[in-house]
Amino acid sequence: MTVSDVITAVLLPAGAVFCLLGSLGLLRFPDVISRLHAASKAQTLGLMLILVGTAAQMPLRYAPVLLLVVLFQLLTAPITGQIVGRTAYRVQALDRGALFRDELADRLARDGTPVDERPPREDADR
């Protein structure tokens, strides 16, 4: 076995485990915020590990393509998480009482944007 084989043998299963755990988190976590963490953090790390493990077996000329995939994932996952989180906040799909500090409410109040103070829906997490 070469060094690249060992790197691949470690990183590919580790990436697959992170992707699996992220998927299980999407199914099992109770609220939108927890699911966002599972979808963005674990899946991104899993994909990066898989791509690095793959890069160890590929010719060097394919490295820029894999790097572009990693950069695309690192740029899009946080933006998507931000959009989903704000949407969940505005449609009352999360428990604001569970938040440690509600910075978005402070910003919306400062901007003059009304925040709907209705109690959260019972079926918001389903």
mmCIF file of N, CA and C in Angstrom:
data_model
loop_
_atom_site.group_PDB
_atom_site.id
_atom_site.type_symbol
_atom_site.label_atom_id
_atom_site.label_comp_id
_atom_site.label_asym_id
_atom_site.label_seq_id
_atom_site.Cartn_x
_atom_site.Cartn_y
_atom_site.Cartn_z
ATOM 1 N N MET A 1 0.845 -1.192 0.000
ATOM 2 C CA MET A 1 0.000 0.000 0.000
ATOM 3 C C MET A 1 0.883 1.246 0.000
ATOM 4 N N THR A 2 0.476 2.188 -0.807
ATOM 5 C CA THR A 2 1.198 3.454 -0.843
ATOM 6 C C THR A 2 0.544 4.427 0.121
ATOM 7 N N VAL A 3 1.183 5.572 0.291
ATOM 8 C CA VAL A 3 0.653 6.605 1.184
ATOM 9 C C VAL A 3 -0.702 7.103 0.683
ATOM 10 N N SER A 4 -0.837 7.253 -0.616
ATOM 11 C CA SER A 4 -2.115 7.725 -1.157
ATOM 12 C C SER A 4 -3.235 6.716 -0.915
ATOM 13 N N ASP A 5 -2.916 5.436 -0.911
ATOM 14 C CA ASP A 5 -3.923 4.413 -0.615
ATOM 15 C C ASP A 5 -4.380 4.504 0.845
ATOM 16 N N VAL A 6 -3.447 4.751 1.731
ATOM 17 C CA VAL A 6 -3.796 4.886 3.151
ATOM 18 C C VAL A 6 -4.645 6.129 3.371
ATOM 19 N N ILE A 7 -4.254 7.234 2.755
ATOM 20 C CA ILE A 7 -5.037 8.476 2.869
ATOM 21 C C ILE A 7 -6.449 8.249 2.360
ATOM 22 N N THR A 8 -6.579 7.616 1.228
ATOM 23 C CA THR A 8 -7.893 7.337 0.657
ATOM 24 C C THR A 8 -8.691 6.395 1.546
ATOM 25 N N ALA A 9 -8.036 5.368 2.082
ATOM 26 C CA ALA A 9 -8.714 4.393 2.930
ATOM 27 C C ALA A 9 -9.232 5.016 4.226
ATOM 28 N N VAL A 10 -8.614 6.086 4.679
ATOM 29 C CA VAL A 10 -9.070 6.766 5.893
ATOM 30 C C VAL A 10 -10.120 7.831 5.569
ATOM 31 N N LEU A 11 -9.849 8.647 4.557
ATOM 32 C CA LEU A 11 -10.705 9.798 4.295
ATOM 33 C C LEU A 11 -12.055 9.445 3.666
ATOM 34 N N LEU A 12 -12.100 8.496 2.759
ATOM 35 C CA LEU A 12 -13.377 8.148 2.127
ATOM 36 C C LEU A 12 -14.395 7.604 3.131
ATOM 37 N N PRO A 13 -14.046 6.634 3.973
ATOM 38 C CA PRO A 13 -15.037 6.194 4.962
ATOM 39 C C PRO A 13 -15.380 7.278 5.986
ATOM 40 N N ALA A 14 -14.382 8.086 6.382
ATOM 41 C CA ALA A 14 -14.667 9.166 7.327
ATOM 42 C C ALA A 14 -15.654 10.156 6.716
ATOM 43 N N GLY A 15 -15.461 10.511 5.452
ATOM 44 C CA GLY A 15 -16.397 11.403 4.776
ATOM 45 C C GLY A 15 -17.773 10.790 4.652
ATOM 46 N N ALA A 16 -17.825 9.499 4.362
ATOM 47 C CA ALA A 16 -19.116 8.816 4.258
ATOM 48 C C ALA A 16 -19.829 8.803 5.601
ATOM 49 N N VAL A 17 -19.081 8.624 6.687
ATOM 50 C CA VAL A 17 -19.689 8.636 8.021
ATOM 51 C C VAL A 17 -20.255 10.017 8.338
ATOM 52 N N PHE A 18 -19.519 11.071 8.019
ATOM 53 C CA PHE A 18 -20.036 12.421 8.260
ATOM 54 C C PHE A 18 -21.291 12.684 7.438
ATOM 55 N N CYS A 19 -21.301 12.252 6.196
ATOM 56 C CA CYS A 19 -22.506 12.421 5.370
ATOM 57 C C CYS A 19 -23.678 11.633 5.938
ATOM 58 N N LEU A 20 -23.417 10.420 6.406
ATOM 59 C CA LEU A 20 -24.467 9.610 7.018
ATOM 60 C C LEU A 20 -24.995 10.258 8.285
ATOM 61 N N LEU A 21 -24.099 10.754 9.131
ATOM 62 C CA LEU A 21 -24.533 11.416 10.362
ATOM 63 C C LEU A 21 -25.322 12.689 10.067
ATOM 64 N N GLY A 22 -24.911 13.429 9.053
ATOM 65 C CA GLY A 22 -25.674 14.612 8.658
ATOM 66 C C GLY A 22 -27.065 14.245 8.185
ATOM 67 N N SER A 23 -27.172 13.167 7.436
ATOM 68 C CA SER A 23 -28.477 12.714 6.965
ATOM 69 C C SER A 23 -29.359 12.257 8.121
ATOM 70 N N LEU A 24 -28.764 11.535 9.054
ATOM 71 C CA LEU A 24 -29.530 11.111 10.231
ATOM 72 C C LEU A 24 -29.964 12.318 11.062
ATOM 73 N N GLY A 25 -29.104 13.326 11.142
ATOM 74 C CA GLY A 25 -29.471 14.544 11.866
ATOM 75 C C GLY A 25 -30.651 15.247 11.225
ATOM 76 N N LEU A 26 -30.705 15.246 9.907
ATOM 77 C CA LEU A 26 -31.853 15.849 9.222
ATOM 78 C C LEU A 26 -33.150 15.130 9.570
ATOM 79 N N LEU A 27 -33.064 13.837 9.745
ATOM 80 C CA LEU A 27 -34.259 13.057 10.072
ATOM 81 C C LEU A 27 -34.619 13.121 11.549
ATOM 82 N N ARG A 28 -33.632 13.182 12.436
ATOM 83 C CA ARG A 28 -33.882 13.011 13.856
ATOM 84 C C ARG A 28 -33.950 14.301 14.665
ATOM 85 N N PHE A 29 -33.284 15.359 14.230
ATOM 86 C CA PHE A 29 -33.255 16.571 15.040
ATOM 87 C C PHE A 29 -34.635 17.216 15.089
ATOM 88 N N PRO A 30 -34.975 17.849 16.216
ATOM 89 C CA PRO A 30 -36.345 18.302 16.425
ATOM 90 C C PRO A 30 -36.709 19.634 15.780
ATOM 91 N N ASP A 31 -35.746 20.502 15.546
ATOM 92 C CA ASP A 31 -36.123 21.827 15.058
ATOM 93 C C ASP A 31 -35.273 22.229 13.855
ATOM 94 N N VAL A 32 -35.675 23.338 13.255
ATOM 95 C CA VAL A 32 -35.048 23.807 12.019
ATOM 96 C C VAL A 32 -33.575 24.159 12.230
ATOM 97 N N ILE A 33 -33.268 24.824 13.321
ATOM 98 C CA ILE A 33 -31.896 25.262 13.564
ATOM 99 C C ILE A 33 -30.959 24.057 13.692
ATOM 100 N N SER A 34 -31.368 23.042 14.421
ATOM 101 C CA SER A 34 -30.540 21.836 14.555
ATOM 102 C C SER A 34 -30.372 21.142 13.209
ATOM 103 N N ARG A 35 -31.430 21.101 12.446
ATOM 104 C CA ARG A 35 -31.353 20.472 11.127
ATOM 105 C C ARG A 35 -30.426 21.241 10.196
ATOM 106 N N LEU A 36 -30.411 22.561 10.325
ATOM 107 C CA LEU A 36 -29.494 23.361 9.507
ATOM 108 C C LEU A 36 -28.046 23.003 9.807
ATOM 109 N N HIS A 37 -27.730 22.809 11.071
ATOM 110 C CA HIS A 37 -26.365 22.424 11.420
ATOM 111 C C HIS A 37 -26.013 21.075 10.813
ATOM 112 N N ALA A 38 -26.937 20.133 10.897
ATOM 113 C CA ALA A 38 -26.671 18.810 10.323
ATOM 114 C C ALA A 38 -26.488 18.896 8.815
ATOM 115 N N ALA A 39 -27.318 19.703 8.175
ATOM 116 C CA ALA A 39 -27.264 19.792 6.717
ATOM 117 C C ALA A 39 -26.023 20.535 6.239
ATOM 118 N N SER A 40 -25.627 21.560 6.945
ATOM 119 C CA SER A 40 -24.512 22.362 6.430
ATOM 120 C C SER A 40 -23.162 21.901 6.962
ATOM 121 N N LYS A 41 -23.034 21.705 8.235
ATOM 122 C CA LYS A 41 -21.717 21.390 8.801
ATOM 123 C C LYS A 41 -21.272 19.969 8.457
ATOM 124 N N ALA A 42 -22.081 18.982 8.815
ATOM 125 C CA ALA A 42 -21.660 17.587 8.624
ATOM 126 C C ALA A 42 -21.555 17.232 7.146
ATOM 127 N N GLN A 43 -22.499 17.687 6.356
ATOM 128 C CA GLN A 43 -22.457 17.349 4.932
ATOM 129 C C GLN A 43 -21.270 18.010 4.240
ATOM 130 N N THR A 44 -20.979 19.250 4.597
ATOM 131 C CA THR A 44 -19.843 19.944 3.989
ATOM 132 C C THR A 44 -18.534 19.263 4.358
ATOM 133 N N LEU A 45 -18.367 18.939 5.639
ATOM 134 C CA LEU A 45 -17.147 18.255 6.055
ATOM 135 C C LEU A 45 -17.039 16.880 5.398
ATOM 136 N N GLY A 46 -18.142 16.162 5.320
ATOM 137 C CA GLY A 46 -18.138 14.853 4.675
ATOM 138 C C GLY A 46 -17.738 14.937 3.215
ATOM 139 N N LEU A 47 -18.301 15.903 2.502
ATOM 140 C CA LEU A 47 -17.950 16.069 1.095
ATOM 141 C C LEU A 47 -16.480 16.441 0.927
ATOM 142 N N MET A 48 -15.985 17.314 1.783
ATOM 143 C CA MET A 48 -14.581 17.708 1.684
ATOM 144 C C MET A 48 -13.654 16.523 1.937
ATOM 145 N N LEU A 49 -13.969 15.702 2.916
ATOM 146 C CA LEU A 49 -13.140 14.524 3.182
ATOM 147 C C LEU A 49 -13.160 13.556 1.997
ATOM 148 N N ILE A 50 -14.339 13.366 1.421
ATOM 149 C CA ILE A 50 -14.445 12.479 0.261
ATOM 150 C C ILE A 50 -13.647 13.031 -0.919
ATOM 151 N N LEU A 51 -13.726 14.328 -1.140
ATOM 152 C CA LEU A 51 -12.988 14.912 -2.263
ATOM 153 C C LEU A 51 -11.482 14.863 -2.053
ATOM 154 N N VAL A 52 -11.022 15.074 -0.826
ATOM 155 C CA VAL A 52 -9.580 14.979 -0.567
ATOM 156 C C VAL A 52 -9.121 13.533 -0.728
ATOM 157 N N GLY A 53 -9.932 12.592 -0.248
ATOM 158 C CA GLY A 53 -9.598 11.183 -0.443
ATOM 159 C C GLY A 53 -9.568 10.796 -1.912
ATOM 160 N N THR A 54 -10.480 11.356 -2.675
ATOM 161 C CA THR A 54 -10.497 11.104 -4.111
ATOM 162 C C THR A 54 -9.292 11.741 -4.793
ATOM 163 N N ALA A 55 -8.947 12.950 -4.368
ATOM 164 C CA ALA A 55 -7.814 13.659 -4.970
ATOM 165 C C ALA A 55 -6.509 12.897 -4.774
ATOM 166 N N ALA A 56 -6.421 12.144 -3.686
ATOM 167 C CA ALA A 56 -5.197 11.376 -3.448
ATOM 168 C C ALA A 56 -5.004 10.281 -4.492
ATOM 169 N N GLN A 57 -6.072 9.856 -5.138
ATOM 170 C CA GLN A 57 -5.986 8.794 -6.141
ATOM 171 C C GLN A 57 -5.993 9.314 -7.572
ATOM 172 N N MET A 58 -6.295 10.578 -7.758
ATOM 173 C CA MET A 58 -6.427 11.151 -9.096
ATOM 174 C C MET A 58 -5.105 11.765 -9.561
ATOM 175 N N PRO A 59 -4.926 11.879 -10.858
ATOM 176 C CA PRO A 59 -3.765 12.626 -11.362
ATOM 177 C C PRO A 59 -3.848 14.095 -10.933
ATOM 178 N N LEU A 60 -2.713 14.724 -10.825
ATOM 179 C CA LEU A 60 -2.634 16.093 -10.327
ATOM 180 C C LEU A 60 -3.410 17.088 -11.193
ATOM 181 N N ARG A 61 -3.595 16.793 -12.450
ATOM 182 C CA ARG A 61 -4.286 17.738 -13.338
ATOM 183 C C ARG A 61 -5.766 17.900 -12.977
ATOM 184 N N TYR A 62 -6.339 16.961 -12.204
ATOM 185 C CA TYR A 62 -7.741 17.056 -11.800
ATOM 186 C C TYR A 62 -7.926 17.798 -10.478
ATOM 187 N N ALA A 63 -6.856 18.139 -9.818
ATOM 188 C CA ALA A 63 -6.934 18.828 -8.529
ATOM 189 C C ALA A 63 -7.676 20.161 -8.605
ATOM 190 N N PRO A 64 -7.472 20.994 -9.640
ATOM 191 C CA PRO A 64 -8.225 22.251 -9.688
ATOM 192 C C PRO A 64 -9.737 22.045 -9.759
ATOM 193 N N VAL A 65 -10.170 21.020 -10.433
ATOM 194 C CA VAL A 65 -11.615 20.760 -10.522
ATOM 195 C C VAL A 65 -12.166 20.398 -9.147
ATOM 196 N N LEU A 66 -11.454 19.531 -8.426
ATOM 197 C CA LEU A 66 -11.892 19.154 -7.087
ATOM 198 C C LEU A 66 -11.846 20.352 -6.139
ATOM 199 N N LEU A 67 -10.860 21.200 -6.301
ATOM 200 C CA LEU A 67 -10.768 22.407 -5.483
ATOM 201 C C LEU A 67 -11.950 23.336 -5.754
ATOM 202 N N LEU A 68 -12.354 23.448 -7.008
ATOM 203 C CA LEU A 68 -13.528 24.263 -7.332
ATOM 204 C C LEU A 68 -14.799 23.707 -6.699
ATOM 205 N N VAL A 69 -14.933 22.403 -6.657
ATOM 206 C CA VAL A 69 -16.103 21.791 -6.009
ATOM 207 C C VAL A 69 -16.101 22.114 -4.519
ATOM 208 N N VAL A 70 -14.939 22.014 -3.877
ATOM 209 C CA VAL A 70 -14.834 22.340 -2.450
ATOM 210 C C VAL A 70 -15.178 23.809 -2.213
ATOM 211 N N LEU A 71 -14.621 24.705 -3.028
ATOM 212 C CA LEU A 71 -14.908 26.132 -2.864
ATOM 213 C C LEU A 71 -16.383 26.438 -3.083
ATOM 214 N N PHE A 72 -16.980 25.813 -4.071
ATOM 215 C CA PHE A 72 -18.404 26.012 -4.325
ATOM 216 C C PHE A 72 -19.235 25.563 -3.119
ATOM 217 N N GLN A 73 -18.892 24.439 -2.559
ATOM 218 C CA GLN A 73 -19.617 23.946 -1.386
ATOM 219 C C GLN A 73 -19.426 24.868 -0.189
ATOM 220 N N LEU A 74 -18.199 25.338 0.020
ATOM 221 C CA LEU A 74 -17.930 26.223 1.153
ATOM 222 C C LEU A 74 -18.619 27.580 1.003
ATOM 223 N N LEU A 75 -18.860 28.002 -0.223
ATOM 224 C CA LEU A 75 -19.545 29.274 -0.436
ATOM 225 C C LEU A 75 -21.064 29.146 -0.403
ATOM 226 N N THR A 76 -21.592 28.051 -0.905
ATOM 227 C CA THR A 76 -23.048 27.941 -1.008
ATOM 228 C C THR A 76 -23.716 27.411 0.253
ATOM 229 N N ALA A 77 -23.082 26.534 0.996
ATOM 230 C CA ALA A 77 -23.725 25.961 2.187
ATOM 231 C C ALA A 77 -24.054 27.014 3.249
ATOM 232 N N PRO A 78 -23.147 27.933 3.595
ATOM 233 C CA PRO A 78 -23.512 28.942 4.589
ATOM 234 C C PRO A 78 -24.593 29.904 4.087
ATOM 235 N N ILE A 79 -24.556 30.246 2.821
ATOM 236 C CA ILE A 79 -25.568 31.164 2.282
ATOM 237 C C ILE A 79 -26.935 30.499 2.290
ATOM 238 N N THR A 80 -26.985 29.249 1.889
ATOM 239 C CA THR A 80 -28.254 28.527 1.909
ATOM 240 C C THR A 80 -28.769 28.378 3.333
ATOM 241 N N GLY A 81 -27.878 28.064 4.263
ATOM 242 C CA GLY A 81 -28.277 27.962 5.668
ATOM 243 C C GLY A 81 -28.824 29.270 6.210
ATOM 244 N N GLN A 82 -28.210 30.370 5.824
ATOM 245 C CA GLN A 82 -28.681 31.689 6.251
ATOM 246 C C GLN A 82 -30.081 31.967 5.715
ATOM 247 N N ILE A 83 -30.308 31.662 4.460
ATOM 248 C CA ILE A 83 -31.615 31.912 3.848
ATOM 249 C C ILE A 83 -32.682 31.031 4.490
ATOM 250 N N VAL A 84 -32.381 29.758 4.681
ATOM 251 C CA VAL A 84 -33.355 28.851 5.298
ATOM 252 C C VAL A 84 -33.633 29.268 6.746
ATOM 253 N N GLY A 85 -32.597 29.648 7.476
ATOM 254 C CA GLY A 85 -32.773 30.088 8.859
ATOM 255 C C GLY A 85 -33.632 31.333 8.974
ATOM 256 N N ARG A 86 -33.389 32.309 8.130
ATOM 257 C CA ARG A 86 -34.211 33.530 8.161
ATOM 258 C C ARG A 86 -35.648 33.252 7.754
ATOM 259 N N THR A 87 -35.825 32.382 6.772
ATOM 260 C CA THR A 87 -37.183 32.028 6.361
ATOM 261 C C THR A 87 -37.910 31.320 7.492
ATOM 262 N N ALA A 88 -37.243 30.388 8.156
ATOM 263 C CA ALA A 88 -37.855 29.684 9.287
ATOM 264 C C ALA A 88 -38.192 30.667 10.402
ATOM 265 N N TYR A 89 -37.341 31.642 10.624
ATOM 266 C CA TYR A 89 -37.588 32.653 11.657
ATOM 267 C C TYR A 89 -38.837 33.466 11.330
ATOM 268 N N ARG A 90 -38.943 33.894 10.091
ATOM 269 C CA ARG A 90 -40.058 34.758 9.702
ATOM 270 C C ARG A 90 -41.399 34.037 9.642
ATOM 271 N N VAL A 91 -41.395 32.744 9.355
ATOM 272 C CA VAL A 91 -42.665 32.010 9.279
ATOM 273 C C VAL A 91 -42.979 31.285 10.584
ATOM 274 N N GLN A 92 -42.254 31.622 11.639
ATOM 275 C CA GLN A 92 -42.498 31.060 12.967
ATOM 276 C C GLN A 92 -42.271 29.552 13.024
ATOM 277 N N ALA A 93 -41.305 29.051 12.299
ATOM 278 C CA ALA A 93 -41.028 27.619 12.291
ATOM 279 C C ALA A 93 -39.971 27.227 13.312
ATOM 280 N N LEU A 94 -39.588 28.157 14.194
ATOM 281 C CA LEU A 94 -38.641 27.828 15.250
ATOM 282 C C LEU A 94 -39.094 28.465 16.549
ATOM 283 N N ASP A 95 -38.620 27.909 17.640
ATOM 284 C CA ASP A 95 -38.982 28.396 18.965
ATOM 285 C C ASP A 95 -38.031 29.519 19.353
ATOM 286 N N ARG A 96 -38.523 30.744 19.302
ATOM 287 C CA ARG A 96 -37.657 31.882 19.626
ATOM 288 C C ARG A 96 -37.248 31.886 21.083
ATOM 289 N N GLY A 97 -38.043 31.276 21.938
ATOM 290 C CA GLY A 97 -37.694 31.195 23.350
ATOM 291 C C GLY A 97 -36.468 30.333 23.605
ATOM 292 N N ALA A 98 -36.162 29.428 22.704
ATOM 293 C CA ALA A 98 -34.996 28.554 22.851
ATOM 294 C C ALA A 98 -33.705 29.232 22.408
ATOM 295 N N LEU A 99 -33.813 30.390 21.786
ATOM 296 C CA LEU A 99 -32.624 31.101 21.327
ATOM 297 C C LEU A 99 -31.923 31.754 22.513
ATOM 298 N N PHE A 100 -30.602 31.664 22.537
ATOM 299 C CA PHE A 100 -29.827 32.295 23.595
ATOM 300 C C PHE A 100 -29.917 33.813 23.485
ATOM 301 N N ARG A 101 -29.749 34.320 22.289
ATOM 302 C CA ARG A 101 -29.885 35.747 22.020
ATOM 303 C C ARG A 101 -30.499 35.896 20.644
ATOM 304 N N ASP A 102 -31.522 36.684 20.550
ATOM 305 C CA ASP A 102 -32.249 36.862 19.294
ATOM 306 C C ASP A 102 -31.731 38.108 18.584
ATOM 307 N N GLU A 103 -30.614 37.959 17.882
ATOM 308 C CA GLU A 103 -29.992 39.094 17.202
ATOM 309 C C GLU A 103 -30.799 39.550 15.993
ATOM 310 N N LEU A 104 -31.493 38.637 15.354
ATOM 311 C CA LEU A 104 -32.284 39.020 14.187
ATOM 312 C C LEU A 104 -33.452 39.908 14.588
ATOM 313 N N ALA A 105 -34.076 39.635 15.724
ATOM 314 C CA ALA A 105 -35.178 40.485 16.183
ATOM 315 C C ALA A 105 -34.678 41.901 16.460
ATOM 316 N N ASP A 106 -33.490 42.016 17.057
ATOM 317 C CA ASP A 106 -32.903 43.337 17.309
ATOM 318 C C ASP A 106 -32.662 44.086 16.002
ATOM 319 N N ARG A 107 -32.131 43.394 15.015
ATOM 320 C CA ARG A 107 -31.853 44.047 13.730
ATOM 321 C C ARG A 107 -33.143 44.434 13.020
ATOM 322 N N LEU A 108 -34.127 43.540 13.013
ATOM 323 C CA LEU A 108 -35.396 43.846 12.361
ATOM 324 C C LEU A 108 -36.100 45.017 13.045
ATOM 325 N N ALA A 109 -36.030 45.089 14.365
ATOM 326 C CA ALA A 109 -36.627 46.212 15.089
ATOM 327 C C ALA A 109 -35.899 47.511 14.749
ATOM 328 N N ARG A 110 -34.579 47.442 14.630
ATOM 329 C CA ARG A 110 -33.789 48.630 14.282
ATOM 330 C C ARG A 110 -34.094 49.097 12.864
ATOM 331 N N ASP A 111 -34.332 48.147 11.950
ATOM 332 C CA ASP A 111 -34.633 48.486 10.558
ATOM 333 C C ASP A 111 -36.090 48.886 10.352
ATOM 334 N N GLY A 112 -36.920 48.660 11.353
ATOM 335 C CA GLY A 112 -38.323 48.990 11.222
ATOM 336 C C GLY A 112 -39.151 47.915 10.547
ATOM 337 N N THR A 113 -38.595 46.734 10.382
ATOM 338 C CA THR A 113 -39.323 45.624 9.787
ATOM 339 C C THR A 113 -40.164 44.961 10.867
ATOM 340 N N PRO A 114 -41.466 44.820 10.631
ATOM 341 C CA PRO A 114 -42.293 44.207 11.672
ATOM 342 C C PRO A 114 -41.978 42.724 11.836
ATOM 343 N N VAL A 115 -41.960 42.286 13.078
ATOM 344 C CA VAL A 115 -41.764 40.884 13.396
ATOM 345 C C VAL A 115 -43.084 40.363 13.929
ATOM 346 N N ASP A 116 -43.591 39.334 13.295
ATOM 347 C CA ASP A 116 -44.855 38.751 13.710
ATOM 348 C C ASP A 116 -44.653 38.037 15.037
ATOM 349 N N GLU A 117 -45.389 38.429 16.055
ATOM 350 C CA GLU A 117 -45.218 37.864 17.385
ATOM 351 C C GLU A 117 -46.243 36.789 17.708
ATOM 352 N N ARG A 118 -46.856 36.212 16.694
ATOM 353 C CA ARG A 118 -47.787 35.112 16.940
ATOM 354 C C ARG A 118 -47.050 33.946 17.558
ATOM 355 N N PRO A 119 -47.738 33.145 18.371
ATOM 356 C CA PRO A 119 -47.062 31.957 18.900
ATOM 357 C C PRO A 119 -46.737 30.996 17.763
ATOM 358 N N PRO A 120 -45.667 30.223 17.912
ATOM 359 C CA PRO A 120 -45.296 29.298 16.840
ATOM 360 C C PRO A 120 -46.366 28.249 16.606
ATOM 361 N N ARG A 121 -46.461 27.813 15.339
ATOM 362 C CA ARG A 121 -47.437 26.790 14.984
ATOM 363 C C ARG A 121 -47.007 25.462 15.593
ATOM 364 N N GLU A 122 -47.975 24.625 15.902
ATOM 365 C CA GLU A 122 -47.682 23.312 16.476
ATOM 366 C C GLU A 122 -47.024 22.386 15.459
ATOM 367 N N ASP A 123 -47.399 22.516 14.189
ATOM 368 C CA ASP A 123 -46.871 21.628 13.160
ATOM 369 C C ASP A 123 -45.718 22.246 12.381
ATOM 370 N N ALA A 124 -45.047 23.241 12.969
ATOM 371 C CA ALA A 124 -44.008 23.990 12.242
ATOM 372 C C ALA A 124 -42.801 23.122 11.904
ATOM 373 N N ASP A 125 -42.488 22.113 12.710
ATOM 374 C CA ASP A 125 -41.292 21.311 12.472
ATOM 375 C C ASP A 125 -41.563 20.077 11.618
ATOM 376 N N ARG A 126 -42.750 19.889 11.152
ATOM 377 C CA ARG A 126 -43.053 18.676 10.398
ATOM 378 C C ARG A 126 -43.053 18.919 8.937
#
